[in-house]
Coordinates of C-alpha atoms in Angstrom, one line a residue:
X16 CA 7.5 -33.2 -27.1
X17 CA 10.3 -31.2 -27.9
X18 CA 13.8 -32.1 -28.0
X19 CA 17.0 -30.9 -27.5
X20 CA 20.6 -31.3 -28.0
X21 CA 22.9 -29.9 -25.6
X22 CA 26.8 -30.0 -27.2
X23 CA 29.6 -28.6 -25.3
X24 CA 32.0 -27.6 -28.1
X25 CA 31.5 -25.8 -31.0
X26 CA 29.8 -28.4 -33.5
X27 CA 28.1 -31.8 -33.2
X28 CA 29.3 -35.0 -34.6
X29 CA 33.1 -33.9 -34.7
X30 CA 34.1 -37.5 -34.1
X31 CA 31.7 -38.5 -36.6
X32 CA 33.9 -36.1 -38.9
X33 CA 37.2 -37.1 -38.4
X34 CA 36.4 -40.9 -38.1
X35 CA 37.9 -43.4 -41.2
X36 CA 40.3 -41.0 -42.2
X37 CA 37.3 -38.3 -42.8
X38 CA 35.8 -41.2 -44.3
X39 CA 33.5 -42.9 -41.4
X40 CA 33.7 -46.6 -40.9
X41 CA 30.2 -46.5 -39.9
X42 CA 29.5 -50.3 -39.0
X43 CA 30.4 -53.7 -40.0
X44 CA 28.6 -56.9 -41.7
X45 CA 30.6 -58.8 -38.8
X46 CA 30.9 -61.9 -41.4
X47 CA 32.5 -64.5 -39.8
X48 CA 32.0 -63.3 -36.4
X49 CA 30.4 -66.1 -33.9
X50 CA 31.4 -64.4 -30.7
X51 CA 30.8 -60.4 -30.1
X52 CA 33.4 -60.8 -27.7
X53 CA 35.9 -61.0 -30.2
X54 CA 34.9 -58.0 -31.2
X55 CA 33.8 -56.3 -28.1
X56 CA 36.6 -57.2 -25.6
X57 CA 33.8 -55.0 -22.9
X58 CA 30.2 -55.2 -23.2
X59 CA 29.6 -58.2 -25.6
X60 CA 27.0 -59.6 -23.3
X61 CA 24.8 -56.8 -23.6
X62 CA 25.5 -56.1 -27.0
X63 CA 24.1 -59.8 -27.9
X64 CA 21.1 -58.8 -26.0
X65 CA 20.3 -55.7 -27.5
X66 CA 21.5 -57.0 -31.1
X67 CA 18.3 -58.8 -31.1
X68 CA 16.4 -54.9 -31.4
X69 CA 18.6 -53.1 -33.4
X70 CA 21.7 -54.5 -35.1
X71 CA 24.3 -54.2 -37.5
X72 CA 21.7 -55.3 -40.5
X73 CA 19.6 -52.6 -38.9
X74 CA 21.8 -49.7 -38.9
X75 CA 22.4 -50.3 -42.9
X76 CA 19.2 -50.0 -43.7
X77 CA 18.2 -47.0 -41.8
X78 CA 21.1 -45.5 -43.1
X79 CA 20.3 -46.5 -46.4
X80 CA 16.5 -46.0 -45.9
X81 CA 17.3 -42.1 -44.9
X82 CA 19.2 -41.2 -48.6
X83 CA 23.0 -42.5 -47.3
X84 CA 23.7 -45.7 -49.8
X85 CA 26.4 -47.4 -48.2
X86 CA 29.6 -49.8 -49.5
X87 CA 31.4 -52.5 -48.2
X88 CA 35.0 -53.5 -48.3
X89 CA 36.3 -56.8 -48.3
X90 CA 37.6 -56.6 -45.0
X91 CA 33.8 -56.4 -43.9
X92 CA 34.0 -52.7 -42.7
X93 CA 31.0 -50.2 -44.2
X94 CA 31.3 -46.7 -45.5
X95 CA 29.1 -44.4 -47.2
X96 CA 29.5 -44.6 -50.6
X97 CA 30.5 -41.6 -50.7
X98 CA 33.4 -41.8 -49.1
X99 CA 32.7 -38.9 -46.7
X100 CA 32.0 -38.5 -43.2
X101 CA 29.7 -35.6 -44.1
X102 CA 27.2 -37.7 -45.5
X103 CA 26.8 -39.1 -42.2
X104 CA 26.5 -36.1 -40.8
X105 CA 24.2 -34.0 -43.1
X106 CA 21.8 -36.7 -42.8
X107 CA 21.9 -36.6 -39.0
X108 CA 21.7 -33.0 -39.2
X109 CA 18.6 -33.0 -42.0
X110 CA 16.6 -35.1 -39.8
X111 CA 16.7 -32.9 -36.6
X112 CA 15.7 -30.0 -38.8
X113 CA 12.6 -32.4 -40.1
X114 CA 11.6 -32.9 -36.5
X115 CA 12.3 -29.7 -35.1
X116 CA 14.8 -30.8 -32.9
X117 CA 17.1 -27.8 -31.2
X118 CA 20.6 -28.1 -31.2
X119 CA 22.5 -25.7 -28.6
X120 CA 26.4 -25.8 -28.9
X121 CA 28.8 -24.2 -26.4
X122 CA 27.0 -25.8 -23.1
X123 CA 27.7 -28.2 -20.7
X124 CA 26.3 -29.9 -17.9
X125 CA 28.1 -30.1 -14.5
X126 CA 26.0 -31.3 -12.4
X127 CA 22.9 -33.9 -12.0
X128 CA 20.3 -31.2 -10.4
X129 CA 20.7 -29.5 -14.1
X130 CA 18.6 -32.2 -14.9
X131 CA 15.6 -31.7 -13.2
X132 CA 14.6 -29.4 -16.0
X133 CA 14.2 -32.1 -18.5
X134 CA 11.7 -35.0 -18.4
X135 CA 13.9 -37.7 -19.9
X136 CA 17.8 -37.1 -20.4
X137 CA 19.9 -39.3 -22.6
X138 CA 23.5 -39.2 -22.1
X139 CA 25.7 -39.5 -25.1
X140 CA 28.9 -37.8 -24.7
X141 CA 31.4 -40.1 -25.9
X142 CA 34.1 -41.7 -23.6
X143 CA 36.4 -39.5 -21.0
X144 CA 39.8 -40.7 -21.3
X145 CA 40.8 -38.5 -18.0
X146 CA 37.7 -39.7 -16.5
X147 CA 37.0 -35.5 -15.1
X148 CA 34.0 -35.7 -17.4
X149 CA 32.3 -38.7 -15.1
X150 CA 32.9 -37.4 -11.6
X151 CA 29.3 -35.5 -11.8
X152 CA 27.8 -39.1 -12.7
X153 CA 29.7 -40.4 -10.1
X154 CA 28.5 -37.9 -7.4
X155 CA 24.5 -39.1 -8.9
X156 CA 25.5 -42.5 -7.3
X157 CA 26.0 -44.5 -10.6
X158 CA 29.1 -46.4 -10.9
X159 CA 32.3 -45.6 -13.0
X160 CA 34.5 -48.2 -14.1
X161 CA 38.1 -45.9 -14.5
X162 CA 38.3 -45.3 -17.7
X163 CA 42.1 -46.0 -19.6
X164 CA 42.8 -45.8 -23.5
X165 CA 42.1 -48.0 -26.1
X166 CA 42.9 -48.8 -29.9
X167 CA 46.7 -47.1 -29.8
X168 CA 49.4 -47.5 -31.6
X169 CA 52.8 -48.7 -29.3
X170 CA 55.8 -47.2 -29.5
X171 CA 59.7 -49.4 -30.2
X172 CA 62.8 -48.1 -28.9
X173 CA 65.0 -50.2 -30.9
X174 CA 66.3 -47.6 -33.5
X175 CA 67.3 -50.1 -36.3
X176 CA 63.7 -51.5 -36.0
X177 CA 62.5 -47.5 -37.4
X178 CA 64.5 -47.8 -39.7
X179 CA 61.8 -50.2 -41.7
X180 CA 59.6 -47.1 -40.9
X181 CA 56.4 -47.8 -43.9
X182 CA 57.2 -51.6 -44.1
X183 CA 53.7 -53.4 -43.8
X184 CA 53.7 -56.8 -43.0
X185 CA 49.8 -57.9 -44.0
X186 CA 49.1 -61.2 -41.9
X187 CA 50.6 -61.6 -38.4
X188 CA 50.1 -62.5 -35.0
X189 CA 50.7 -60.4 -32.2
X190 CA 50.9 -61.6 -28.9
X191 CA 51.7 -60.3 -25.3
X192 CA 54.2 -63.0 -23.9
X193 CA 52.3 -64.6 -20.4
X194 CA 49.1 -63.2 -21.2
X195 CA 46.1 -64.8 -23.1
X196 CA 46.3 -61.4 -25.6
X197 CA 46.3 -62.1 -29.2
X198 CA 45.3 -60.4 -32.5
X199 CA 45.5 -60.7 -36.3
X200 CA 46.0 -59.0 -39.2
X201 CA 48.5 -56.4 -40.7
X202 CA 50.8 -54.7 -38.9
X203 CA 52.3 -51.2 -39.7
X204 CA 56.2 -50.3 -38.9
X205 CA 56.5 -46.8 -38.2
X206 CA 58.9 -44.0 -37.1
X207 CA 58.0 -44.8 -33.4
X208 CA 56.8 -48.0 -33.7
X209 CA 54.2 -50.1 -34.5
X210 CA 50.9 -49.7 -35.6
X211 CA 48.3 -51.3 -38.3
X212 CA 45.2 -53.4 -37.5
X213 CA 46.6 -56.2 -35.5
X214 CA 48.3 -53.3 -33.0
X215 CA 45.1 -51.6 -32.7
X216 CA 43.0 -54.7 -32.3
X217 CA 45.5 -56.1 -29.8
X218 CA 45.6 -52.7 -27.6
X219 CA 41.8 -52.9 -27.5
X220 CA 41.9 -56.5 -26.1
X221 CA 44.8 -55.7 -23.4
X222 CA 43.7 -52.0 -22.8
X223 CA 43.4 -52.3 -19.3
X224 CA 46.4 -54.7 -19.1
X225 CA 48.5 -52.5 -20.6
X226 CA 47.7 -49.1 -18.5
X227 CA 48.4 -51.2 -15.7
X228 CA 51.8 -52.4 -17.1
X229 CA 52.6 -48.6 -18.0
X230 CA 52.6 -49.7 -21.5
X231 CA 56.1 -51.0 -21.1
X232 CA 56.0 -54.6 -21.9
X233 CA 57.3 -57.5 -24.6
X234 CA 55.2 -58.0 -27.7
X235 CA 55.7 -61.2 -29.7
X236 CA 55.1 -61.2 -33.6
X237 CA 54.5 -64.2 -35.2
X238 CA 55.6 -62.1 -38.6
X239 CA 54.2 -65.4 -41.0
X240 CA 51.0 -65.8 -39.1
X241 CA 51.1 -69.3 -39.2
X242 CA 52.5 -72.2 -36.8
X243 CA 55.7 -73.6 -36.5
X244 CA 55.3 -76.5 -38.4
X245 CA 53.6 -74.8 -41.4
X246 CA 57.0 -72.2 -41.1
X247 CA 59.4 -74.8 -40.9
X248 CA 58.6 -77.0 -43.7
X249 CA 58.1 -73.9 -45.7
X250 CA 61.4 -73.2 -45.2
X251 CA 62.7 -76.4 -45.3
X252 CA 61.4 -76.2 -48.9
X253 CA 63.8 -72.9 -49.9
X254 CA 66.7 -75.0 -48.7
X255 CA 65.9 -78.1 -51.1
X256 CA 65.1 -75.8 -54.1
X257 CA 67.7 -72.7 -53.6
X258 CA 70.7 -74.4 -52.1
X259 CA 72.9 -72.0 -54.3
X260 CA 70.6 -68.8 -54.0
X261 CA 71.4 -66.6 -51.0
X262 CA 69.9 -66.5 -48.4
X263 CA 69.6 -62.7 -47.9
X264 CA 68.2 -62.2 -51.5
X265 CA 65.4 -64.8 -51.1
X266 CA 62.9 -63.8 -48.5
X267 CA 60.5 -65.6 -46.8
X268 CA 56.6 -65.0 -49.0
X269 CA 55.0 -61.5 -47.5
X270 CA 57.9 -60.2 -45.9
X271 CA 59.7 -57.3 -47.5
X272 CA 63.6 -57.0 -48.2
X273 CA 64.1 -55.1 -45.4
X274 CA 62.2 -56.7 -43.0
X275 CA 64.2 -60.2 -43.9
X276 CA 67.4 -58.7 -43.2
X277 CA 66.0 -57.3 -39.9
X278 CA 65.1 -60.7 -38.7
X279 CA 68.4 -62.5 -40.1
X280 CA 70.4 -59.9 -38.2
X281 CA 68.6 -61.2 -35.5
X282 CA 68.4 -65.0 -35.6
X283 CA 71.3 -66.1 -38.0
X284 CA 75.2 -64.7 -38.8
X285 CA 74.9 -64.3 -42.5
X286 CA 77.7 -62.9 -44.6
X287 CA 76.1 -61.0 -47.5
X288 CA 77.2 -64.4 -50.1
X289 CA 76.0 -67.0 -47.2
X290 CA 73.6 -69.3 -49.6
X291 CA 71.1 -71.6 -47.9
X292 CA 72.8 -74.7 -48.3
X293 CA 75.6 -73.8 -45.5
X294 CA 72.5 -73.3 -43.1
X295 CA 73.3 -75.1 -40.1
X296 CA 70.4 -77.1 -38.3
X297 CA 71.3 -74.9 -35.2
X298 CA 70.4 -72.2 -37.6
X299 CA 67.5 -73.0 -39.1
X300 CA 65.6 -73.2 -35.7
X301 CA 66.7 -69.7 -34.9
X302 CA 65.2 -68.6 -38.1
X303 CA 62.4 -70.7 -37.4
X304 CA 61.8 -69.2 -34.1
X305 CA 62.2 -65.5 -34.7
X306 CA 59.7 -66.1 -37.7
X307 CA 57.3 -67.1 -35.5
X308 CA 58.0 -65.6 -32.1
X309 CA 60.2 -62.4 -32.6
X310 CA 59.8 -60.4 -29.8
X311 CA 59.9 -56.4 -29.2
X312 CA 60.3 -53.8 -26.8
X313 CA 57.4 -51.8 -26.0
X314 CA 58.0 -48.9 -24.5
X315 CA 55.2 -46.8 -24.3
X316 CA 52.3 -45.8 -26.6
X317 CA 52.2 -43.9 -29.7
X318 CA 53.7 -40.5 -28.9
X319 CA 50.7 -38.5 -30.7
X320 CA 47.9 -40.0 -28.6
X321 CA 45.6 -40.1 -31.1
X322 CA 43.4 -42.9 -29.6
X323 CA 39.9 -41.9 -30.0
X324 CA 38.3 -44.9 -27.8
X325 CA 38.6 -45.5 -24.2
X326 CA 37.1 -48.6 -22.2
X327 CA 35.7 -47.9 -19.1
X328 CA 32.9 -45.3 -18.5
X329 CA 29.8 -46.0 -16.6
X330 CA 29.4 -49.7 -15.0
X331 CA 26.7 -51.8 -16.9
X332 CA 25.4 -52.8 -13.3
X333 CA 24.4 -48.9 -13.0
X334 CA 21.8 -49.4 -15.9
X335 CA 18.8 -51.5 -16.8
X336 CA 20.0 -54.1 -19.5
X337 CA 16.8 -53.7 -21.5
X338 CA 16.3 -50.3 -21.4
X339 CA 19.9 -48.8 -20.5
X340 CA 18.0 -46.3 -18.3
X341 CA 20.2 -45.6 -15.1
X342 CA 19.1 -47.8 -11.9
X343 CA 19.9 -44.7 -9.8
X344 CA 17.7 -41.9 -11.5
X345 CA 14.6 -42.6 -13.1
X346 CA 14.0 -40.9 -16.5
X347 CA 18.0 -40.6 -17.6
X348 CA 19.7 -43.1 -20.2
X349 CA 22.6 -43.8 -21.1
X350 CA 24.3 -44.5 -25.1
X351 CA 27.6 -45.5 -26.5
X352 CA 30.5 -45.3 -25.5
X353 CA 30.3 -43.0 -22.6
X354 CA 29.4 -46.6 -21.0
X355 CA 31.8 -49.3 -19.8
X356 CA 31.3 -50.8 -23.8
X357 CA 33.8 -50.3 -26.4
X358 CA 34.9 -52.5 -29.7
X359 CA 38.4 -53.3 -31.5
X360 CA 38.5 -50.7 -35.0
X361 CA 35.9 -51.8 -38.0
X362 CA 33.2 -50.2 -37.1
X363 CA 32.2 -51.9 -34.3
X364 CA 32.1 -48.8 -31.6
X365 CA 29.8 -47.0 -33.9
X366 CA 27.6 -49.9 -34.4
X367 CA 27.5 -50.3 -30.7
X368 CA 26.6 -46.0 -30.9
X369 CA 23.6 -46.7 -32.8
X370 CA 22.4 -50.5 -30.8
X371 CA 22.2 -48.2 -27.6
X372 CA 20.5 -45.4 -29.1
X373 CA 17.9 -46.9 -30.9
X374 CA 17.6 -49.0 -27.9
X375 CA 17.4 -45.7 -25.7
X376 CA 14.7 -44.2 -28.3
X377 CA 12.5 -47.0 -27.9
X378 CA 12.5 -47.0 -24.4
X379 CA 11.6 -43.5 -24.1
X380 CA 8.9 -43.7 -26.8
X381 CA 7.3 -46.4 -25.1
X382 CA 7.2 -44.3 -22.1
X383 CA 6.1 -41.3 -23.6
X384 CA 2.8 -43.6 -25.3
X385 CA 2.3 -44.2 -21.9
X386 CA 1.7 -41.2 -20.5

C-alpha cells in the first residue's frame, strides 16, 4: 500500500518544532491524575476509552523503542533527552523514509470529492482557530463544534499591576468569580498581564466561557494557594513573633517584595514604619482576604496571540468511538486535535496526538488484513 502525506505549507511537523520552547513537551506520566478530565477539559471520555490501546506509557516506549530516549521533569511533563524538538522530528521523518512513505508539501485539500482518489484518508491537520479550515468537512455532513482558543495568556489593565512585570508567584489559585473555574500552580506577571501555568491551565478549562464573555471578566487569585484558615493563623503567627518588625519589610512566605506591597496598597493603609503590632483586627481581615481572594481585571487576552490550541473542531458524535472513522464517509478518520479534544499544557494535547493516531493506524490496518 502506498502512503502519502499531503502538507499544505512548506514543511511538516512545524508545530512539533516550535512546541516546549523548541524543546517539545511530548507527553506526560500523568502521576497523580485520577480523572482525564482534569486534564482534558473536552474529550476525556473518549480519551479513557482509547487509553486502554495506546497510552501515555505507550507513547514513551515507542518513542524510546525508535532511538528517542526520553526525560522527565518533576512536574511530570516528558522531553527528549535531548532537549530538542528535532529529535522528534528526524525520527518521524526517518521512519517515513524506512517505509517509503511520500511526503508532498505546498498542497491542500478543499474539498471532500478530492478524496475519492484515496482508499483511506486520515485527517490530521491540527485545530482551525478561525474555523475556515472546517467548512469543507462541514459541507461532507460531519459536525463542527465552533472552534474558540485555548491555553492563552490574559491581559490586566491596571498599570501598577505591570509594574511587577517578571514577578512569579509559584503556587496559587486562580478562579473566575461565579463560575465553577479553577486552576493551580504558578502564575507569571507580565507586561500585559498574566500568564504562567495556572493562567494557561485556567483558560483551557473556561475556553469556551471566556470567548463568550469577550475575555473581559474578573479573575480571583488566591496568591497563598491555601484556605483561609491556614492564611490567617499563618499570619496571626508574624503578628505574635514580629510585633516590632514592619510590616512592609516582612512578607508573607512565596510572595516577592514587590508583590507584598502591591497587595498592602490594596487591603491595608500602611505608612512605610507601620510595624505589625498596630494592625487593627479590621485590618487583618482585609489582608486576610486579598491574600486569598484578590481579584483582577481581565481585559482581554494576551496581545500576541500565541495560543497554539483551540477546543472545538469536529463533534465526537461525527465519529466512531472505537475506530474515530467518520460516521458520514466510510474509509476517512479523523486524529488530534483537528477533533472537538484538546488538553490544559504538559503534554497532554500531544499525548492525545499520538492515542488517536495509533488508534487510527490500527483501524485501518485491520481493514487493510481484511481485504
Amino acid at each position: 500500500m502506498q502512503v502519502s502525506i499531503i502538507e499544505a505549507s512548506s514543511q511538516v511537523l512545524s508545530k512539533v518544532r516550535i512546541s516546549g520552547g523548541g524543546r517539545c513537551n511530548c507527553t506526560n506520566t500523568f502521576e497523580g491524575i485520577n480523572d482525564l478530565s482534569a486534564v482534558y477539559p473536552r474529550g476525556h471520555r473518549l480519551m479513557k476509552r482509547l487509553f486502554n490501546v495506546f497510552d501515555n506509557h505507550d507513547a514513551m516506549q515507542w518513542f524510546e523503542r525508535h532511538g528517542v530516549p526520553l526525560v522527565i521533569q518533576p512536574d511530570h511533563c516528558v522531553f527528549p533527552a535531548s532537549q530538542n524538538s528535532q529529535s522528534i522530528i528526524d525520527c518521524f521523518l526517518r521512519l517515513a523514509k524506512i517505509h517509503g512513505i511520500t511526503i508532498r508539501t505546498r498542497q491542500r485539500i478543499l474539498s471532500m470529492d478530492e478524496l475519492g482518489r484515496f482508499d483511506f484518508v486520515v485527517i490530521a491537520t491540527g485545530g482551525s482557530p478561525k474555523g475556515n479550515g472546517l467548512q469543507w468537512l462541514a459541507q461532507g455532513g460531519h459536525i463542527i463544534v465552533s472552534p474558540v482558543p485555548s491555553l492563552f495568556s490574559l491581559s490586566v489593565g491596571d498599570k501598577f499591576f505591570h509594574e511587577m512585570m517578571g514577578t512569579v508567584c509559584e503556587n496559587v489559585i486562580v478562579r473566575i468569580p461565579g463560575m465553577n473555574y479553577k486552576a493551580s500552580g504558578a502564575l507569571l506577571i507580565t507586561h500585559w498581564g498574566v500568564s504562567g501555568p495556572a493562567i494557561l491551565k485556567l483558560s483551557s478549562y473556561a475556553a469556551r466561557a471566556l470567548h463568550d464573555m469577550h475575555y473581559n471578566t474578573m479573575l480571583s487569585i488566591n496568591w497563598c494557594g491555601a484556605e483561609e484558615s491556614v492564611v490567617r493563623s499563618f499570619l496571626e503567627k508574624i503578628v505574635s513573633t514580629n510585633r516590632m518588625k514592619k510590616i512592609a519589610s516582612t512578607p508573607y512566605p512565596g510572595l516577592t517584595a514587590r508583590l507584598w506591597a502591591y497587595l498592602l496598597s490594596k487591603s491595608i493603609e500602611t505608612k512605610a514604619d507601620k510595624r505589625w503590632d498596630d494592625l487593627s483586627k479590621k485590618e487583618m481581615n482585609r489582608l486576610v482576604n486579598i491574600l486569598i481572594n484578590d481579584t483582577i481585571a481581565v481585559k482581554g487576552r494576551a496581545p500576541f496571540r500565541d495560543e497554539f490550541v483551540t477546543c472545538g473542531g469536529v463533534s465526537l458524535k461525527s465519529i466512531n468511538p472505537s475506530t474515530l472513522e467518520s460516521r458520514v464517509q466510510p474509509g476517512l478518520y479523523f486524529t488530534g486535535e483537528v477533533l472537538d479534544i484538546d488538553g490544559i499544557t504538559g503534554g497532554f494535547n500531544f499525548q492525545a496526538a499520538w492515542t488517536t493516531a495509533y488508534t487510527v493506524a490500527c483501524s485501518i490496518e485491520e481493514k487493510v488484513l481484511s481485504l
